Amino acid sequence: MGLQALLNKILKIIKVDLSEFKERAAKIVLPKDTLGVVWLYLLGGIAWLIILGTAAMNMRTYLVYNQNSPQVGVIYYTMLTIHGWSAMLGLVPDAALGIIAYSMYKSGLNIVHVKQITAMFWASNLGLAFALFGGPDMGWYMYPPLAIEDNSLFQAFRLYHGAMMGAGYLALAVNSAAASIASIILVVDAVQTKPKDKKINIFAAYGVAFSLIIALTLPALTASELWYVLAIWGSVKLDPLLWVILFWFYGHPVVYYVPFPLFGALYYYIPIYAGRRLYSEKWARWNIFLLAIGSMLIWVHHLQTFPLPVCLRAWITVSTLVLASGSGLTVLNLGLTILSSRGYNWRDPIGMAFLVALIGFIIGGVQALPLPINLINGVVHNTYYVVGHFHLIIWTLILVGFTGVFLDLLKSTNPSLNFSLKARKLMLAGLLWWTAPFVTIGYLMSIEGYLGLIRRVIAYPVMFVPYMELISFLAEIGIPGLVLTISTALGEFVKSGITTSTSVSLSSSPPGVMVKRRR
């Protein structure tokens, strides 16, 4: 074969591959069906996970910087805000809506308004991207009026000033409003496509219920962001206390946007890998009401350092523990399902992922039990104890549970996918490789908080330096674990897709034509 012929063949192969890549990319960017919407939102969640993780690792680098100079502090607080925004305004809504859409798919429900929900995805994510390009500094972490100050001491954005600062907050309002509309679309489409006289599965029941919670609570964030816009552009008076109430009406339920749909996933998948029915589906379905209603009523426990009346403090303690009982009922139900089975299939990566998610929720949730108690909360309210608690939930229930859903999504997308023995071992190793270091980090953070380390502070007592350095070291060790699991699964998915397409092309050869197969 001559050089020219070889080059032509290579170019032809590249052209075919690029054409196929463009076709598949177009299906993801502008999906045509329910499964396509799931892929769009879950990939959006993964993109924000990469951004927030990169910001977190940079943040930890500056946090353990020996001199902790003011110059480093500027970078640290920008990274801290990028980390927070990417997590709460990017990862959380994308992952929650993606999981909810997948729960609908698994129950035979369809997304009818595909174009509309796709438009909401791009509006939400591009709005957040615009705000991030403004170099957010301390806006997320400061109550008004400091969050809208535009001076050298308290900057909401390092690059957006004056009217552009208002544009930054308007972009955030678009971000949250679009996610609200997307959640409403999911609820409407679920109702429209639900078969008559047929109960949807437990996964979709939790998903649709908490899509409704997102639709009810996320607009409060939109209102608080628009209030900032009006204050900056129109000098509208801002009431700090009312703004705080608006924010926390969203700010508490948002921590459940992903975990509660994942509760539905746990109820759905754990019985499959336990080889028996859920211990009590009746408990699980009634628990939806307790969790959904309770999640919207106890936001005031975030204000326990405010001068609240005694009767309100009593309500905080009782109501929060009642909500916690709903989580406890979930643990009991799933625990009895596993313990009364003949054996749980933890050797399957999906089964292992949901088992780790359940155990992680238990060990992270136990740390939250003392928080509603007034005497204890005052001591640890703004410390690393709280940071350790919610990061344990994020690193186990949310991220590992998300991984379990993603692995099953690969199988739903390509039913012929069957993970090889080697791949399963690698994915299991990756899940444990991720979990062990990050559970340790969660407890180290909680110990720091118990000893008095204040959160969001770059200048801290020298006694905490060994803790900080060990946390950063363990994070560097643990990150490759989740990467190994997801990359191995994607590798198997791609290989399976190639094998399937090859077998289809071979089997579809014209009659009488012999296909020569290379060994």
PDB file of N, CA and C in Angstrom, residues 54-133:
ATOM      1  N   THR A  54     -11.692  20.477  41.866  1.00  0.00           N
ATOM      2  CA  THR A  54     -10.462  21.211  41.563  1.00  0.00           C
ATOM      3  C   THR A  54     -10.335  22.425  42.472  1.00  0.00           C
ATOM      4  N   ALA A  55     -11.440  23.152  42.665  1.00  0.00           N
ATOM      5  CA  ALA A  55     -11.422  24.315  43.556  1.00  0.00           C
ATOM      6  C   ALA A  55     -11.105  23.889  44.988  1.00  0.00           C
ATOM      7  N   ALA A  56     -11.668  22.758  45.418  1.00  0.00           N
ATOM      8  CA  ALA A  56     -11.433  22.276  46.788  1.00  0.00           C
ATOM      9  C   ALA A  56      -9.963  21.933  47.008  1.00  0.00           C
ATOM     10  N   MET A  57      -9.341  21.270  46.029  1.00  0.00           N
ATOM     11  CA  MET A  57      -7.943  20.887  46.198  1.00  0.00           C
ATOM     12  C   MET A  57      -7.035  22.114  46.172  1.00  0.00           C
ATOM     13  N   ASN A  58      -7.377  23.109  45.335  1.00  0.00           N
ATOM     14  CA  ASN A  58      -6.628  24.369  45.368  1.00  0.00           C
ATOM     15  C   ASN A  58      -6.821  25.068  46.705  1.00  0.00           C
ATOM     16  N   MET A  59      -8.046  25.064  47.177  1.00  0.00           N
ATOM     17  CA  MET A  59      -8.371  25.694  48.448  1.00  0.00           C
ATOM     18  C   MET A  59      -7.579  25.062  49.594  1.00  0.00           C
ATOM     19  N   ARG A  60      -7.480  23.741  49.575  1.00  0.00           N
ATOM     20  CA  ARG A  60      -6.746  23.065  50.639  1.00  0.00           C
ATOM     21  C   ARG A  60      -5.247  23.356  50.533  1.00  0.00           C
ATOM     22  N   THR A  61      -4.767  23.542  49.310  1.00  0.00           N
ATOM     23  CA  THR A  61      -3.355  23.898  49.147  1.00  0.00           C
ATOM     24  C   THR A  61      -3.073  25.241  49.819  1.00  0.00           C
ATOM     25  N   TYR A  62      -3.954  26.215  49.576  1.00  0.00           N
ATOM     26  CA  TYR A  62      -3.744  27.535  50.187  1.00  0.00           C
ATOM     27  C   TYR A  62      -3.992  27.484  51.686  1.00  0.00           C
ATOM     28  N   LEU A  63      -4.879  26.584  52.109  1.00  0.00           N
ATOM     29  CA  LEU A  63      -5.211  26.476  53.527  1.00  0.00           C
ATOM     30  C   LEU A  63      -4.025  25.976  54.346  1.00  0.00           C
ATOM     31  N   VAL A  64      -3.198  25.123  53.760  1.00  0.00           N
ATOM     32  CA  VAL A  64      -2.051  24.588  54.494  1.00  0.00           C
ATOM     33  C   VAL A  64      -0.754  25.315  54.127  1.00  0.00           C
ATOM     34  N   TYR A  65      -0.877  26.409  53.379  1.00  0.00           N
ATOM     35  CA  TYR A  65       0.288  27.209  53.018  1.00  0.00           C
ATOM     36  C   TYR A  65       0.902  27.770  54.290  1.00  0.00           C
ATOM     37  N   ASN A  66       2.191  27.607  54.485  1.00  0.00           N
ATOM     38  CA  ASN A  66       2.848  27.931  55.753  1.00  0.00           C
ATOM     39  C   ASN A  66       2.638  29.371  56.203  1.00  0.00           C
ATOM     40  N   GLN A  67       2.746  30.316  55.268  1.00  0.00           N
ATOM     41  CA  GLN A  67       2.715  31.716  55.675  1.00  0.00           C
ATOM     42  C   GLN A  67       1.298  32.269  55.799  1.00  0.00           C
ATOM     43  N   ASN A  68       0.344  31.658  55.086  1.00  0.00           N
ATOM     44  CA  ASN A  68      -1.043  32.141  55.142  1.00  0.00           C
ATOM     45  C   ASN A  68      -1.123  33.660  55.000  1.00  0.00           C
ATOM     46  N   SER A  69      -0.439  34.194  54.013  1.00  0.00           N
ATOM     47  CA  SER A  69      -0.372  35.637  53.817  1.00  0.00           C
ATOM     48  C   SER A  69      -1.693  36.167  53.281  1.00  0.00           C
ATOM     49  N   PRO A  70      -1.925  37.489  53.394  1.00  0.00           N
ATOM     50  CA  PRO A  70      -3.170  38.069  52.846  1.00  0.00           C
ATOM     51  C   PRO A  70      -3.335  37.808  51.353  1.00  0.00           C
ATOM     52  N   GLN A  71      -2.217  37.774  50.609  1.00  0.00           N
ATOM     53  CA  GLN A  71      -2.307  37.515  49.174  1.00  0.00           C
ATOM     54  C   GLN A  71      -2.879  36.121  48.898  1.00  0.00           C
ATOM     55  N   VAL A  72      -2.449  35.150  49.682  1.00  0.00           N
ATOM     56  CA  VAL A  72      -2.976  33.795  49.531  1.00  0.00           C
ATOM     57  C   VAL A  72      -4.440  33.750  49.949  1.00  0.00           C
ATOM     58  N   GLY A  73      -4.795  34.548  50.942  1.00  0.00           N
ATOM     59  CA  GLY A  73      -6.169  34.594  51.424  1.00  0.00           C
ATOM     60  C   GLY A  73      -7.160  34.986  50.344  1.00  0.00           C
ATOM     61  N   VAL A  74      -6.774  35.908  49.476  1.00  0.00           N
ATOM     62  CA  VAL A  74      -7.646  36.332  48.383  1.00  0.00           C
ATOM     63  C   VAL A  74      -7.981  35.148  47.474  1.00  0.00           C
ATOM     64  N   ILE A  75      -6.959  34.381  47.099  1.00  0.00           N
ATOM     65  CA  ILE A  75      -7.171  33.218  46.235  1.00  0.00           C
ATOM     66  C   ILE A  75      -8.002  32.170  46.965  1.00  0.00           C
ATOM     67  N   TYR A  76      -7.697  31.989  48.245  1.00  0.00           N
ATOM     68  CA  TYR A  76      -8.405  30.984  49.034  1.00  0.00           C
ATOM     69  C   TYR A  76      -9.905  31.246  49.045  1.00  0.00           C
ATOM     70  N   TYR A  77     -10.317  32.481  49.336  1.00  0.00           N
ATOM     71  CA  TYR A  77     -11.744  32.774  49.448  1.00  0.00           C
ATOM     72  C   TYR A  77     -12.445  32.725  48.095  1.00  0.00           C
ATOM     73  N   THR A  78     -11.731  33.041  47.021  1.00  0.00           N
ATOM     74  CA  THR A  78     -12.323  32.879  45.690  1.00  0.00           C
ATOM     75  C   THR A  78     -12.559  31.400  45.407  1.00  0.00           C
ATOM     76  N   MET A  79     -11.556  30.566  45.693  1.00  0.00           N
ATOM     77  CA  MET A  79     -11.699  29.123  45.491  1.00  0.00           C
ATOM     78  C   MET A  79     -12.806  28.550  46.375  1.00  0.00           C
ATOM     79  N   LEU A  80     -12.909  29.065  47.583  1.00  0.00           N
ATOM     80  CA  LEU A  80     -13.945  28.603  48.510  1.00  0.00           C
ATOM     81  C   LEU A  80     -15.339  28.883  47.945  1.00  0.00           C
ATOM     82  N   THR A  81     -15.510  30.088  47.368  1.00  0.00           N
ATOM     83  CA  THR A  81     -16.806  30.447  46.813  1.00  0.00           C
ATOM     84  C   THR A  81     -17.104  29.665  45.538  1.00  0.00           C
ATOM     85  N   ILE A  82     -16.095  29.478  44.680  1.00  0.00           N
ATOM     86  CA  ILE A  82     -16.279  28.652  43.480  1.00  0.00           C
ATOM     87  C   ILE A  82     -16.675  27.239  43.883  1.00  0.00           C
ATOM     88  N   HIS A  83     -16.027  26.718  44.911  1.00  0.00           N
ATOM     89  CA  HIS A  83     -16.349  25.382  45.423  1.00  0.00           C
ATOM     90  C   HIS A  83     -17.809  25.322  45.875  1.00  0.00           C
ATOM     91  N   GLY A  84     -18.234  26.317  46.666  1.00  0.00           N
ATOM     92  CA  GLY A  84     -19.599  26.327  47.186  1.00  0.00           C
ATOM     93  C   GLY A  84     -20.638  26.496  46.098  1.00  0.00           C
ATOM     94  N   TRP A  85     -20.409  27.437  45.174  1.00  0.00           N
ATOM     95  CA  TRP A  85     -21.381  27.663  44.106  1.00  0.00           C
ATOM     96  C   TRP A  85     -21.485  26.458  43.182  1.00  0.00           C
ATOM     97  N   SER A  86     -20.335  25.912  42.797  1.00  0.00           N
ATOM     98  CA  SER A  86     -20.340  24.763  41.885  1.00  0.00           C
ATOM     99  C   SER A  86     -21.064  23.579  42.509  1.00  0.00           C
ATOM    100  N   ALA A  87     -20.935  23.437  43.830  1.00  0.00           N
ATOM    101  CA  ALA A  87     -21.582  22.331  44.527  1.00  0.00           C
ATOM    102  C   ALA A  87     -23.086  22.557  44.655  1.00  0.00           C
ATOM    103  N   MET A  88     -23.457  23.693  45.278  1.00  0.00           N
ATOM    104  CA  MET A  88     -24.855  23.910  45.642  1.00  0.00           C
ATOM    105  C   MET A  88     -25.719  24.393  44.486  1.00  0.00           C
ATOM    106  N   LEU A  89     -25.116  25.111  43.525  1.00  0.00           N
ATOM    107  CA  LEU A  89     -25.902  25.662  42.418  1.00  0.00           C
ATOM    108  C   LEU A  89     -25.684  24.921  41.112  1.00  0.00           C
ATOM    109  N   GLY A  90     -24.677  24.043  41.063  1.00  0.00           N
ATOM    110  CA  GLY A  90     -24.391  23.286  39.855  1.00  0.00           C
ATOM    111  C   GLY A  90     -24.616  21.799  40.033  1.00  0.00           C
ATOM    112  N   LEU A  91     -23.767  21.178  40.857  1.00  0.00           N
ATOM    113  CA  LEU A  91     -23.853  19.733  41.063  1.00  0.00           C
ATOM    114  C   LEU A  91     -25.208  19.312  41.626  1.00  0.00           C
ATOM    115  N   VAL A  92     -25.649  19.986  42.684  1.00  0.00           N
ATOM    116  CA  VAL A  92     -26.865  19.544  43.386  1.00  0.00           C
ATOM    117  C   VAL A  92     -28.098  19.545  42.476  1.00  0.00           C
ATOM    118  N   PRO A  93     -28.451  20.667  41.812  1.00  0.00           N
ATOM    119  CA  PRO A  93     -29.659  20.602  40.967  1.00  0.00           C
ATOM    120  C   PRO A  93     -29.507  19.667  39.774  1.00  0.00           C
ATOM    121  N   ASP A  94     -28.327  19.652  39.141  1.00  0.00           N
ATOM    122  CA  ASP A  94     -28.146  18.763  37.983  1.00  0.00           C
ATOM    123  C   ASP A  94     -28.238  17.300  38.396  1.00  0.00           C
ATOM    124  N   ALA A  95     -27.539  16.941  39.473  1.00  0.00           N
ATOM    125  CA  ALA A  95     -27.563  15.545  39.929  1.00  0.00           C
ATOM    126  C   ALA A  95     -28.952  15.153  40.397  1.00  0.00           C
ATOM    127  N   ALA A  96     -29.609  16.036  41.158  1.00  0.00           N
ATOM    128  CA  ALA A  96     -30.948  15.724  41.672  1.00  0.00           C
ATOM    129  C   ALA A  96     -31.939  15.509  40.528  1.00  0.00           C
ATOM    130  N   LEU A  97     -31.965  16.440  39.576  1.00  0.00           N
ATOM    131  CA  LEU A  97     -32.917  16.331  38.475  1.00  0.00           C
ATOM    132  C   LEU A  97     -32.583  15.152  37.567  1.00  0.00           C
ATOM    133  N   GLY A  98     -31.286  14.860  37.386  1.00  0.00           N
ATOM    134  CA  GLY A  98     -30.894  13.702  36.596  1.00  0.00           C
ATOM    135  C   GLY A  98     -31.339  12.399  37.242  1.00  0.00           C
ATOM    136  N   ILE A  99     -31.147  12.287  38.554  1.00  0.00           N
ATOM    137  CA  ILE A  99     -31.557  11.077  39.269  1.00  0.00           C
ATOM    138  C   ILE A  99     -33.084  10.940  39.258  1.00  0.00           C
ATOM    139  N   ILE A 100     -33.786  12.068  39.438  1.00  0.00           N
ATOM    140  CA  ILE A 100     -35.246  12.034  39.413  1.00  0.00           C
ATOM    141  C   ILE A 100     -35.748  11.599  38.032  1.00  0.00           C
ATOM    142  N   ALA A 101     -35.154  12.145  36.979  1.00  0.00           N
ATOM    143  CA  ALA A 101     -35.541  11.751  35.611  1.00  0.00           C
ATOM    144  C   ALA A 101     -35.279  10.270  35.383  1.00  0.00           C
ATOM    145  N   TYR A 102     -34.168   9.773  35.939  1.00  0.00           N
ATOM    146  CA  TYR A 102     -33.863   8.344  35.774  1.00  0.00           C
ATOM    147  C   TYR A 102     -34.839   7.477  36.558  1.00  0.00           C
ATOM    148  N   SER A 103     -35.262   7.968  37.729  1.00  0.00           N
ATOM    149  CA  SER A 103     -36.253   7.209  38.500  1.00  0.00           C
ATOM    150  C   SER A 103     -37.555   7.094  37.712  1.00  0.00           C
ATOM    151  N   MET A 104     -37.916   8.152  36.982  1.00  0.00           N
ATOM    152  CA  MET A 104     -39.105   8.099  36.133  1.00  0.00           C
ATOM    153  C   MET A 104     -38.920   7.063  35.020  1.00  0.00           C
ATOM    154  N   TYR A 105     -37.740   7.077  34.406  1.00  0.00           N
ATOM    155  CA  TYR A 105     -37.451   6.113  33.328  1.00  0.00           C
ATOM    156  C   TYR A 105     -37.563   4.673  33.838  1.00  0.00           C
ATOM    157  N   LYS A 106     -37.061   4.420  35.046  1.00  0.00           N
ATOM    158  CA  LYS A 106     -37.079   3.067  35.603  1.00  0.00           C
ATOM    159  C   LYS A 106     -38.491   2.619  35.981  1.00  0.00           C
ATOM    160  N   SER A 107     -39.424   3.570  36.043  1.00  0.00           N
ATOM    161  CA  SER A 107     -40.795   3.219  36.378  1.00  0.00           C
ATOM    162  C   SER A 107     -41.725   3.315  35.171  1.00  0.00           C
ATOM    163  N   GLY A 108     -41.140   3.492  33.978  1.00  0.00           N
ATOM    164  CA  GLY A 108     -41.942   3.552  32.766  1.00  0.00           C
ATOM    165  C   GLY A 108     -42.591   4.895  32.503  1.00  0.00           C
ATOM    166  N   LEU A 109     -42.189   5.930  33.251  1.00  0.00           N
ATOM    167  CA  LEU A 109     -42.699   7.281  33.008  1.00  0.00           C
ATOM    168  C   LEU A 109     -41.793   7.977  31.997  1.00  0.00           C
ATOM    169  N   ASN A 110     -42.332   8.936  31.274  1.00  0.00           N
ATOM    170  CA  ASN A 110     -41.566   9.605  30.220  1.00  0.00           C
ATOM    171  C   ASN A 110     -41.558  11.113  30.408  1.00  0.00           C
ATOM    172  N   ILE A 111     -40.496  11.738  29.920  1.00  0.00           N
ATOM    173  CA  ILE A 111     -40.445  13.196  29.862  1.00  0.00           C
ATOM    174  C   ILE A 111     -41.024  13.615  28.515  1.00  0.00           C
ATOM    175  N   VAL A 112     -42.141  14.304  28.567  1.00  0.00           N
ATOM    176  CA  VAL A 112     -42.842  14.732  27.351  1.00  0.00           C
ATOM    177  C   VAL A 112     -42.222  16.017  26.805  1.00  0.00           C
ATOM    178  N   HIS A 113     -41.923  16.946  27.708  1.00  0.00           N
ATOM    179  CA  HIS A 113     -41.410  18.257  27.307  1.00  0.00           C
ATOM    180  C   HIS A 113     -39.878  18.237  27.294  1.00  0.00           C
ATOM    181  N   VAL A 114     -39.331  17.450  26.377  1.00  0.00           N
ATOM    182  CA  VAL A 114     -37.876  17.272  26.314  1.00  0.00           C
ATOM    183  C   VAL A 114     -37.173  18.567  25.940  1.00  0.00           C
ATOM    184  N   LYS A 115     -37.687  19.280  24.940  1.00  0.00           N
ATOM    185  CA  LYS A 115     -37.047  20.524  24.509  1.00  0.00           C
ATOM    186  C   LYS A 115     -37.041  21.570  25.621  1.00  0.00           C
ATOM    187  N   GLN A 116     -38.146  21.646  26.342  1.00  0.00           N
ATOM    188  CA  GLN A 116     -38.256  22.652  27.398  1.00  0.00           C
ATOM    189  C   GLN A 116     -37.292  22.367  28.549  1.00  0.00           C
ATOM    190  N   ILE A 117     -37.212  21.099  28.970  1.00  0.00           N
ATOM    191  CA  ILE A 117     -36.331  20.788  30.098  1.00  0.00           C
ATOM    192  C   ILE A 117     -34.864  20.884  29.683  1.00  0.00           C
ATOM    193  N   THR A 118     -34.579  20.626  28.397  1.00  0.00           N
ATOM    194  CA  THR A 118     -33.217  20.813  27.893  1.00  0.00           C
ATOM    195  C   THR A 118     -32.848  22.290  27.907  1.00  0.00           C
ATOM    196  N   ALA A 119     -33.785  23.138  27.500  1.00  0.00           N
ATOM    197  CA  ALA A 119     -33.543  24.588  27.524  1.00  0.00           C
ATOM    198  C   ALA A 119     -33.286  25.068  28.948  1.00  0.00           C
ATOM    199  N   MET A 120     -34.010  24.502  29.921  1.00  0.00           N
ATOM    200  CA  MET A 120     -33.811  24.886  31.320  1.00  0.00           C
ATOM    201  C   MET A 120     -32.433  24.449  31.815  1.00  0.00           C
ATOM    202  N   PHE A 121     -31.970  23.301  31.351  1.00  0.00           N
ATOM    203  CA  PHE A 121     -30.625  22.842  31.727  1.00  0.00           C
ATOM    204  C   PHE A 121     -29.578  23.854  31.282  1.00  0.00           C
ATOM    205  N   TRP A 122     -29.654  24.258  30.022  1.00  0.00           N
ATOM    206  CA  TRP A 122     -28.632  25.172  29.502  1.00  0.00           C
ATOM    207  C   TRP A 122     -28.754  26.558  30.114  1.00  0.00           C
ATOM    208  N   ALA A 123     -29.970  27.026  30.347  1.00  0.00           N
ATOM    209  CA  ALA A 123     -30.149  28.335  30.990  1.00  0.00           C
ATOM    210  C   ALA A 123     -29.562  28.320  32.401  1.00  0.00           C
ATOM    211  N   SER A 124     -29.849  27.259  33.149  1.00  0.00           N
ATOM    212  CA  SER A 124     -29.369  27.150  34.523  1.00  0.00           C
ATOM    213  C   SER A 124     -27.843  27.088  34.583  1.00  0.00           C
ATOM    214  N   ASN A 125     -27.260  26.230  33.769  1.00  0.00           N
ATOM    215  CA  ASN A 125     -25.817  26.031  33.845  1.00  0.00           C
ATOM    216  C   ASN A 125     -25.027  27.193  33.253  1.00  0.00           C
ATOM    217  N   LEU A 126     -25.530  27.799  32.183  1.00  0.00           N
ATOM    218  CA  LEU A 126     -24.846  28.959  31.608  1.00  0.00           C
ATOM    219  C   LEU A 126     -24.974  30.172  32.528  1.00  0.00           C
ATOM    220  N   GLY A 127     -26.097  30.288  33.231  1.00  0.00           N
ATOM    221  CA  GLY A 127     -26.239  31.357  34.218  1.00  0.00           C
ATOM    222  C   GLY A 127     -25.202  31.251  35.302  1.00  0.00           C
ATOM    223  N   LEU A 128     -25.003  30.043  35.825  1.00  0.00           N
ATOM    224  CA  LEU A 128     -23.992  29.837  36.852  1.00  0.00           C
ATOM    225  C   LEU A 128     -22.589  30.096  36.302  1.00  0.00           C
ATOM    226  N   ALA A 129     -22.335  29.653  35.072  1.00  0.00           N
ATOM    227  CA  ALA A 129     -21.023  29.873  34.462  1.00  0.00           C
ATOM    228  C   ALA A 129     -20.722  31.360  34.335  1.00  0.00           C
ATOM    229  N   PHE A 130     -21.731  32.156  33.930  1.00  0.00           N
ATOM    230  CA  PHE A 130     -21.536  33.611  33.812  1.00  0.00           C
ATOM    231  C   PHE A 130     -21.170  34.213  35.169  1.00  0.00           C
ATOM    232  N   ALA A 131     -21.858  33.797  36.208  1.00  0.00           N
ATOM    233  CA  ALA A 131     -21.567  34.314  37.548  1.00  0.00           C
ATOM    234  C   ALA A 131     -20.155  33.925  37.993  1.00  0.00           C
ATOM    235  N   LEU A 132     -19.749  32.711  37.694  1.00  0.00           N
ATOM    236  CA  LEU A 132     -18.414  32.253  38.089  1.00  0.00           C
ATOM    237  C   LEU A 132     -17.312  33.020  37.373  1.00  0.00           C
ATOM    238  N   PHE A 133     -17.562  33.399  36.123  1.00  0.00           N
ATOM    239  CA  PHE A 133     -16.558  34.162  35.379  1.00  0.00           C
ATOM    240  C   PHE A 133     -16.326  35.544  35.992  1.00  0.00           C
TER     241      PHE A 133
END
